[in-house]
CSV table of C-alpha atoms and ligand atoms in Angstrom, one decimal:
chain,number,residue,atom,x,y,z
F,1,MET,CA,-4.0,-14.5,6.8
F,2,ILE,CA,-5.0,-13.0,10.2
F,3,GLU,CA,-8.3,-14.2,11.6
F,4,LEU,CA,-9.8,-13.5,15.1
F,5,THR,CA,-12.9,-15.5,15.9
F,6,GLY,CA,-14.8,-14.6,19.0
F,7,VAL,CA,-11.7,-13.4,20.7
F,8,SER,CA,-11.8,-11.6,24.0
F,9,LYS,CA,-9.2,-10.5,26.5
F,10,THR,CA,-9.6,-9.7,30.1
F,11,TYR,CA,-6.4,-8.8,31.9
F,12,SER,CA,-5.5,-10.4,35.3
F,13,ASN,CA,-6.6,-7.2,37.1
F,14,GLY,CA,-10.0,-7.5,35.6
F,15,ALA,CA,-9.6,-4.8,32.9
F,16,VAL,CA,-11.2,-5.7,29.6
F,17,GLY,CA,-8.8,-5.2,26.7
F,18,LEU,CA,-11.1,-6.7,24.1
F,19,HIS,CA,-14.7,-7.8,24.2
F,20,SER,CA,-15.7,-10.8,22.0
F,21,THR,CA,-14.4,-9.8,18.6
F,22,SER,CA,-14.1,-11.3,15.1
F,23,LEU,CA,-11.9,-9.9,12.5
F,24,TYR,CA,-10.4,-10.9,9.2
F,25,ILE,CA,-7.4,-9.4,7.5
F,26,ASP,CA,-6.4,-10.8,4.1
F,27,LYS,CA,-3.0,-11.4,2.7
F,28,GLY,CA,-1.5,-8.3,1.3
F,29,GLU,CA,-3.9,-5.8,3.0
F,30,PHE,CA,-2.8,-2.6,4.6
F,31,VAL,CA,-5.0,-2.0,7.6
F,32,PHE,CA,-5.2,0.9,10.1
F,33,LEU,CA,-6.3,0.2,13.6
F,34,THR,CA,-7.6,3.4,15.1
F,35,GLY,CA,-9.3,4.6,18.3
F,36,ASN,CA,-8.6,6.6,21.3
F,37,SER,CA,-6.0,5.7,23.9
F,38,GLY,CA,-7.2,2.7,25.9
F,39,SER,CA,-9.6,1.5,23.3
F,40,GLY,CA,-7.8,-1.8,22.7
F,41,LYS,CA,-5.5,-1.3,19.7
F,42,SER,CA,-2.4,-2.6,21.4
F,43,THR,CA,-4.3,-5.5,22.9
F,44,ILE,CA,-5.3,-6.6,19.4
F,45,LEU,CA,-1.7,-6.3,18.1
F,46,ARG,CA,-0.3,-8.1,21.2
F,47,LEU,CA,-2.7,-10.9,20.7
F,48,ILE,CA,-1.6,-11.3,17.0
F,49,LEU,CA,2.0,-11.3,18.2
F,50,LYS,CA,1.2,-13.9,20.8
F,51,GLU,CA,2.7,-11.6,23.5
F,52,ILE,CA,-0.6,-12.2,25.4
F,53,SER,CA,-3.1,-15.0,25.1
F,54,PRO,CA,-6.9,-14.5,24.6
F,55,SER,CA,-9.3,-15.3,27.4
F,56,HIS,CA,-11.6,-16.8,24.8
F,57,GLY,CA,-11.6,-17.4,21.1
F,58,ARG,CA,-9.4,-18.5,18.3
F,59,ILE,CA,-6.6,-16.6,16.5
F,60,ASN,CA,-5.4,-17.9,13.1
F,61,VAL,CA,-2.3,-16.4,11.6
F,62,ASN,CA,-0.8,-17.9,8.4
F,63,ASN,CA,-3.2,-20.8,8.6
F,64,LYS,CA,-2.1,-21.7,12.1
F,65,ASP,CA,-4.2,-21.5,15.3
F,66,ILE,CA,-1.7,-19.6,17.3
F,67,THR,CA,-3.5,-20.1,20.6
F,68,LYS,CA,-2.4,-23.7,20.2
F,69,ILE,CA,1.3,-23.1,19.6
F,70,SER,CA,3.4,-24.5,22.4
F,71,ARG,CA,5.7,-22.3,24.3
F,72,SER,CA,8.8,-23.7,22.7
F,73,LYS,CA,7.5,-22.9,19.2
F,74,ILE,CA,6.7,-19.2,20.0
F,75,PRO,CA,10.1,-17.9,18.9
F,76,TYR,CA,9.6,-19.6,15.5
F,77,TYR,CA,6.1,-18.1,15.2
F,78,ARG,CA,7.5,-14.6,16.0
F,79,ARG,CA,9.6,-14.8,12.8
F,80,GLU,CA,6.5,-14.7,10.8
F,81,VAL,CA,5.4,-11.4,12.2
F,82,GLY,CA,7.7,-8.4,12.1
F,83,VAL,CA,7.0,-5.7,14.7
F,84,VAL,CA,7.7,-2.0,15.1
F,85,PHE,CA,7.0,0.1,18.2
F,86,GLN,CA,6.6,3.8,19.0
F,87,ASP,CA,9.8,3.9,21.0
F,88,PHE,CA,11.9,2.1,18.3
F,89,ARG,CA,13.5,-0.4,20.8
F,90,LEU,CA,16.9,-0.5,19.1
F,91,LEU,CA,20.0,-2.0,20.8
F,92,GLN,CA,21.9,1.1,21.8
F,93,ASN,CA,25.3,-0.5,21.8
F,94,LYS,CA,25.0,-1.8,18.2
F,95,THR,CA,25.2,0.2,14.9
F,96,VAL,CA,22.3,0.4,12.5
F,97,TYR,CA,23.9,-2.4,10.5
F,98,ASP,CA,24.4,-4.6,13.5
F,99,ASN,CA,20.9,-4.0,14.9
F,100,ILE,CA,19.5,-5.4,11.6
F,101,ALA,CA,22.2,-8.1,11.3
F,102,PHE,CA,21.4,-9.3,14.8
F,103,ALA,CA,17.8,-10.1,13.9
F,104,MET,CA,19.2,-12.5,11.2
F,105,GLN,CA,21.9,-14.0,13.5
F,106,VAL,CA,19.2,-14.8,16.1
F,107,ILE,CA,17.4,-17.1,13.6
F,108,GLY,CA,20.6,-18.7,12.4
F,109,SER,CA,21.2,-17.0,9.1
F,110,SER,CA,24.7,-17.5,7.6
F,111,LYS,CA,27.3,-14.7,7.4
F,112,LYS,CA,26.9,-14.7,3.7
F,113,GLU,CA,23.2,-14.3,3.8
F,114,ILE,CA,23.5,-11.5,6.3
F,115,MET,CA,26.1,-9.7,4.2
F,116,LYS,CA,23.8,-9.9,1.2
F,117,ARG,CA,20.5,-9.1,2.8
F,118,VAL,CA,21.3,-6.2,5.3
F,119,PRO,CA,22.5,-3.8,2.6
F,120,THR,CA,19.5,-4.5,0.5
F,121,VAL,CA,17.1,-3.7,3.4
F,122,LEU,CA,19.2,-0.6,4.3
F,123,ASN,CA,18.7,0.6,0.8
F,124,LEU,CA,15.0,-0.1,0.9
F,125,VAL,CA,14.5,2.0,4.0
F,126,GLY,CA,16.9,4.7,2.7
F,127,LEU,CA,19.6,4.3,5.3
F,128,ALA,CA,22.5,3.0,3.3
F,129,LYS,CA,24.6,5.9,4.4
F,130,LYS,CA,23.9,5.5,8.1
F,131,SER,CA,24.8,1.9,8.5
F,132,LYS,CA,27.8,2.6,10.8
F,133,CYS,CA,25.8,5.0,13.1
F,134,TYR,CA,24.7,4.2,16.6
F,135,PRO,CA,21.0,4.8,17.4
F,136,ASN,CA,21.9,7.9,19.5
F,137,GLU,CA,23.5,9.4,16.4
F,138,LEU,CA,20.2,9.2,14.4
F,139,SER,CA,17.0,11.3,14.2
F,140,GLY,CA,13.8,9.7,15.4
F,141,GLY,CA,12.8,9.0,11.8
F,142,GLU,CA,16.0,7.3,11.1
F,143,GLN,CA,15.7,5.2,14.2
F,144,GLN,CA,12.3,4.1,13.1
F,145,ARG,CA,13.6,3.3,9.7
F,146,THR,CA,16.2,1.1,11.3
F,147,ALA,CA,13.5,-0.6,13.4
F,148,ILE,CA,11.4,-1.2,10.2
F,149,ALA,CA,14.4,-2.6,8.4
F,150,ARG,CA,14.9,-5.0,11.3
F,151,ALA,CA,11.3,-6.0,11.3
F,152,ILE,CA,11.4,-6.9,7.6
F,153,VAL,CA,14.9,-8.3,7.2
F,154,ASN,CA,13.8,-11.9,7.7
F,155,ASN,CA,11.0,-11.6,5.1
F,156,SER,CA,8.2,-11.9,7.5
F,157,PRO,CA,4.9,-12.0,5.6
F,158,ILE,CA,3.2,-9.7,8.2
F,159,LEU,CA,4.4,-6.4,9.7
F,160,VAL,CA,2.7,-5.0,12.7
F,161,ALA,CA,3.3,-1.5,13.9
F,162,ASP,CA,2.0,0.0,17.2
F,163,GLU,CA,1.9,3.8,17.0
F,164,PRO,CA,5.0,3.8,14.8
F,165,THR,CA,4.8,7.6,14.3
F,166,GLY,CA,3.9,8.5,17.9
F,167,ASN,CA,7.3,10.0,18.7
F,168,LEU,CA,7.8,11.7,15.3
F,169,ASP,CA,7.0,15.2,13.9
F,170,PRO,CA,4.3,15.3,11.2
F,171,THR,CA,6.6,15.4,8.2
F,172,THR,CA,8.7,12.4,9.4
F,173,ALA,CA,5.5,10.6,10.3
F,174,TRP,CA,4.4,10.9,6.7
F,175,ASP,CA,7.8,9.5,5.5
F,176,ILE,CA,7.4,6.5,7.8
F,177,MET,CA,3.9,5.9,6.7
F,178,SER,CA,4.9,6.0,3.0
F,179,LEU,CA,7.7,3.6,3.8
F,180,LEU,CA,5.2,1.2,5.4
F,181,LYS,CA,3.0,1.6,2.3
F,182,ASP,CA,6.0,0.8,0.1
F,183,ILE,CA,6.7,-2.4,2.1
F,184,ASN,CA,3.0,-3.3,1.7
F,185,SER,CA,3.2,-2.9,-2.0
F,186,ARG,CA,6.0,-5.5,-2.0
F,187,GLY,CA,3.4,-8.0,-0.7
F,188,VAL,CA,3.8,-7.7,3.1
F,189,THR,CA,0.5,-7.6,5.0
F,190,VAL,CA,0.7,-4.4,7.2
F,191,VAL,CA,-1.3,-3.6,10.3
F,192,VAL,CA,-0.8,-0.2,11.9
F,193,ALA,CA,-2.3,1.0,15.1
F,194,THR,CA,-2.4,4.8,15.2
F,195,HIS,CA,-4.6,7.7,16.2
F,196,GLU,CA,-3.1,10.1,13.6
F,197,LYS,CA,-6.4,11.1,12.0
F,198,ASP,CA,-4.9,13.2,9.1
F,199,ILE,CA,-2.7,10.4,7.9
F,200,VAL,CA,-5.4,7.8,8.2
F,201,ASN,CA,-7.8,10.0,6.2
F,202,GLU,CA,-5.3,10.8,3.5
F,203,MET,CA,-4.0,7.2,3.0
F,204,GLN,CA,-7.4,5.8,1.9
F,205,LYS,CA,-6.7,2.3,3.3
F,206,ARG,CA,-9.0,0.0,5.3
F,207,VAL,CA,-9.7,1.5,8.8
F,208,ILE,CA,-10.8,-0.6,11.7
F,209,GLU,CA,-11.9,1.6,14.6
F,210,VAL,CA,-11.9,0.3,18.2
F,211,LEU,CA,-13.8,1.8,21.1
F,212,ASP,CA,-13.8,0.4,24.6
F,213,GLY,CA,-12.6,-3.0,23.4
F,214,ARG,CA,-15.0,-3.3,20.6
F,215,ILE,CA,-14.7,-2.8,16.8
F,216,VAL,CA,-17.2,0.0,16.1
F,217,LYS,CA,-16.3,0.5,12.4
F,218,ASP,CA,-14.6,-1.4,9.6
F,219,LYS,CA,-14.3,0.7,6.5
F,220,TYR,CA,-12.8,-0.5,3.4
F,221,SER,CA,-11.5,2.1,1.0
F,222,GLY,CA,-10.2,2.0,-2.5
F,223,GLY,CA,-11.7,-0.3,-5.1
F,224,TYR,CA,-14.2,-2.2,-3.0
F,225,SER,CA,-15.8,0.4,-0.7
F,226,ILE,CA,-18.1,-1.2,1.8
F,227,GLU,CA,-18.8,-0.1,5.3
F,228,ARG,CA,-19.7,-2.4,8.1
F,229,THR,CA,-20.9,-1.3,11.4
F,230,TYR,CA,-20.6,-3.6,14.4
F,231,ASN,CA,-23.0,-3.5,17.4
G,1,ADP,P1,-4.7,1.2,23.2
G,1,ADP,O1,-3.6,0.5,22.6
G,1,ADP,O2,-5.8,1.4,22.2
G,1,ADP,O3,-4.4,2.5,23.9
G,1,ADP,P2,-4.8,-1.0,25.0
G,1,ADP,O4,-5.0,-2.2,24.2
G,1,ADP,O5,-3.4,-0.8,25.5
G,1,ADP,O6,-5.4,0.3,24.3
G,1,ADP,O7,-5.7,-1.1,26.3
G,1,ADP,C1,-7.1,-1.5,26.3
G,1,ADP,C2,-7.6,-1.6,27.7
G,1,ADP,O8,-6.9,-2.7,28.4
G,1,ADP,C3,-7.3,-0.4,28.6
G,1,ADP,O9,-8.4,-0.3,29.5
G,1,ADP,C4,-6.1,-0.7,29.3
G,1,ADP,O10,-6.0,-0.1,30.6
G,1,ADP,C5,-6.2,-2.2,29.5
G,1,ADP,N1,-4.9,-2.9,29.6
G,1,ADP,C6,-3.9,-2.9,28.6
G,1,ADP,N2,-2.8,-3.6,28.9
G,1,ADP,C7,-3.1,-4.0,30.2
G,1,ADP,C8,-2.3,-4.8,31.1
G,1,ADP,N3,-1.1,-5.3,30.8
G,1,ADP,N4,-2.9,-5.1,32.3
G,1,ADP,C9,-4.1,-4.6,32.6
G,1,ADP,N5,-4.9,-3.9,31.8
G,1,ADP,C10,-4.4,-3.6,30.6
G,2,MG,MG1,-1.6,1.2,22.5
């Protein structure tokens, strides 16, 4: 589903975001990307989102080499990968409902589809009662739920989250992580960058640890426990 082959990224100022890295994430997996600040987590996610291009290597997502997608096709590609950020990035002048509906309008969904789908997704993230609120009337956790609803409303097979609990208190952080787990159990492949060690340890999911632009550990938990160490 997501495959990096010999992918490296050097930024224009010479900073190395990622040394040559190979990585495979299967359909339906839940993966944590961990590591200290500056280790390369966001670089990996931004490469998957095609926000940045690799300096070397191939990136396959949903059986497409995304390094070869032309500029005009990028918006179509982005529909296949929902994304959530630490700072929510909601439209402040739109209600919860309209923030989510807008993501469907952008891709040309009909009014009828929107009216059917948005309430479903609001229910799923537990925000049915807040649909008329504006972002500044919501708690951080509710804002992140809205952002997650927006990220999944178009049925993207992949959801990527960059420090989704970074601005939240521990209890709310747990709620958000279990919501992501819920979404994963519905078949969405979920990749979460985080350095919340407690949550990562408790959740017992695959953990890919990055350090200075290299994967230093890739630990599968659950039914098929293997541990690989990269040099
Ligand atoms: P993390 O998300 O784990 O904190 P990043 O992927 O953001 O790490 O950063 C990895 C390395 O790449 C760091 O050394 C960082 O300074 C560098 N970097 C990230 N983004 C840029 C950028 N836009 N321009 C230059 N260097 C960058
Ligand atoms: Mg980051």
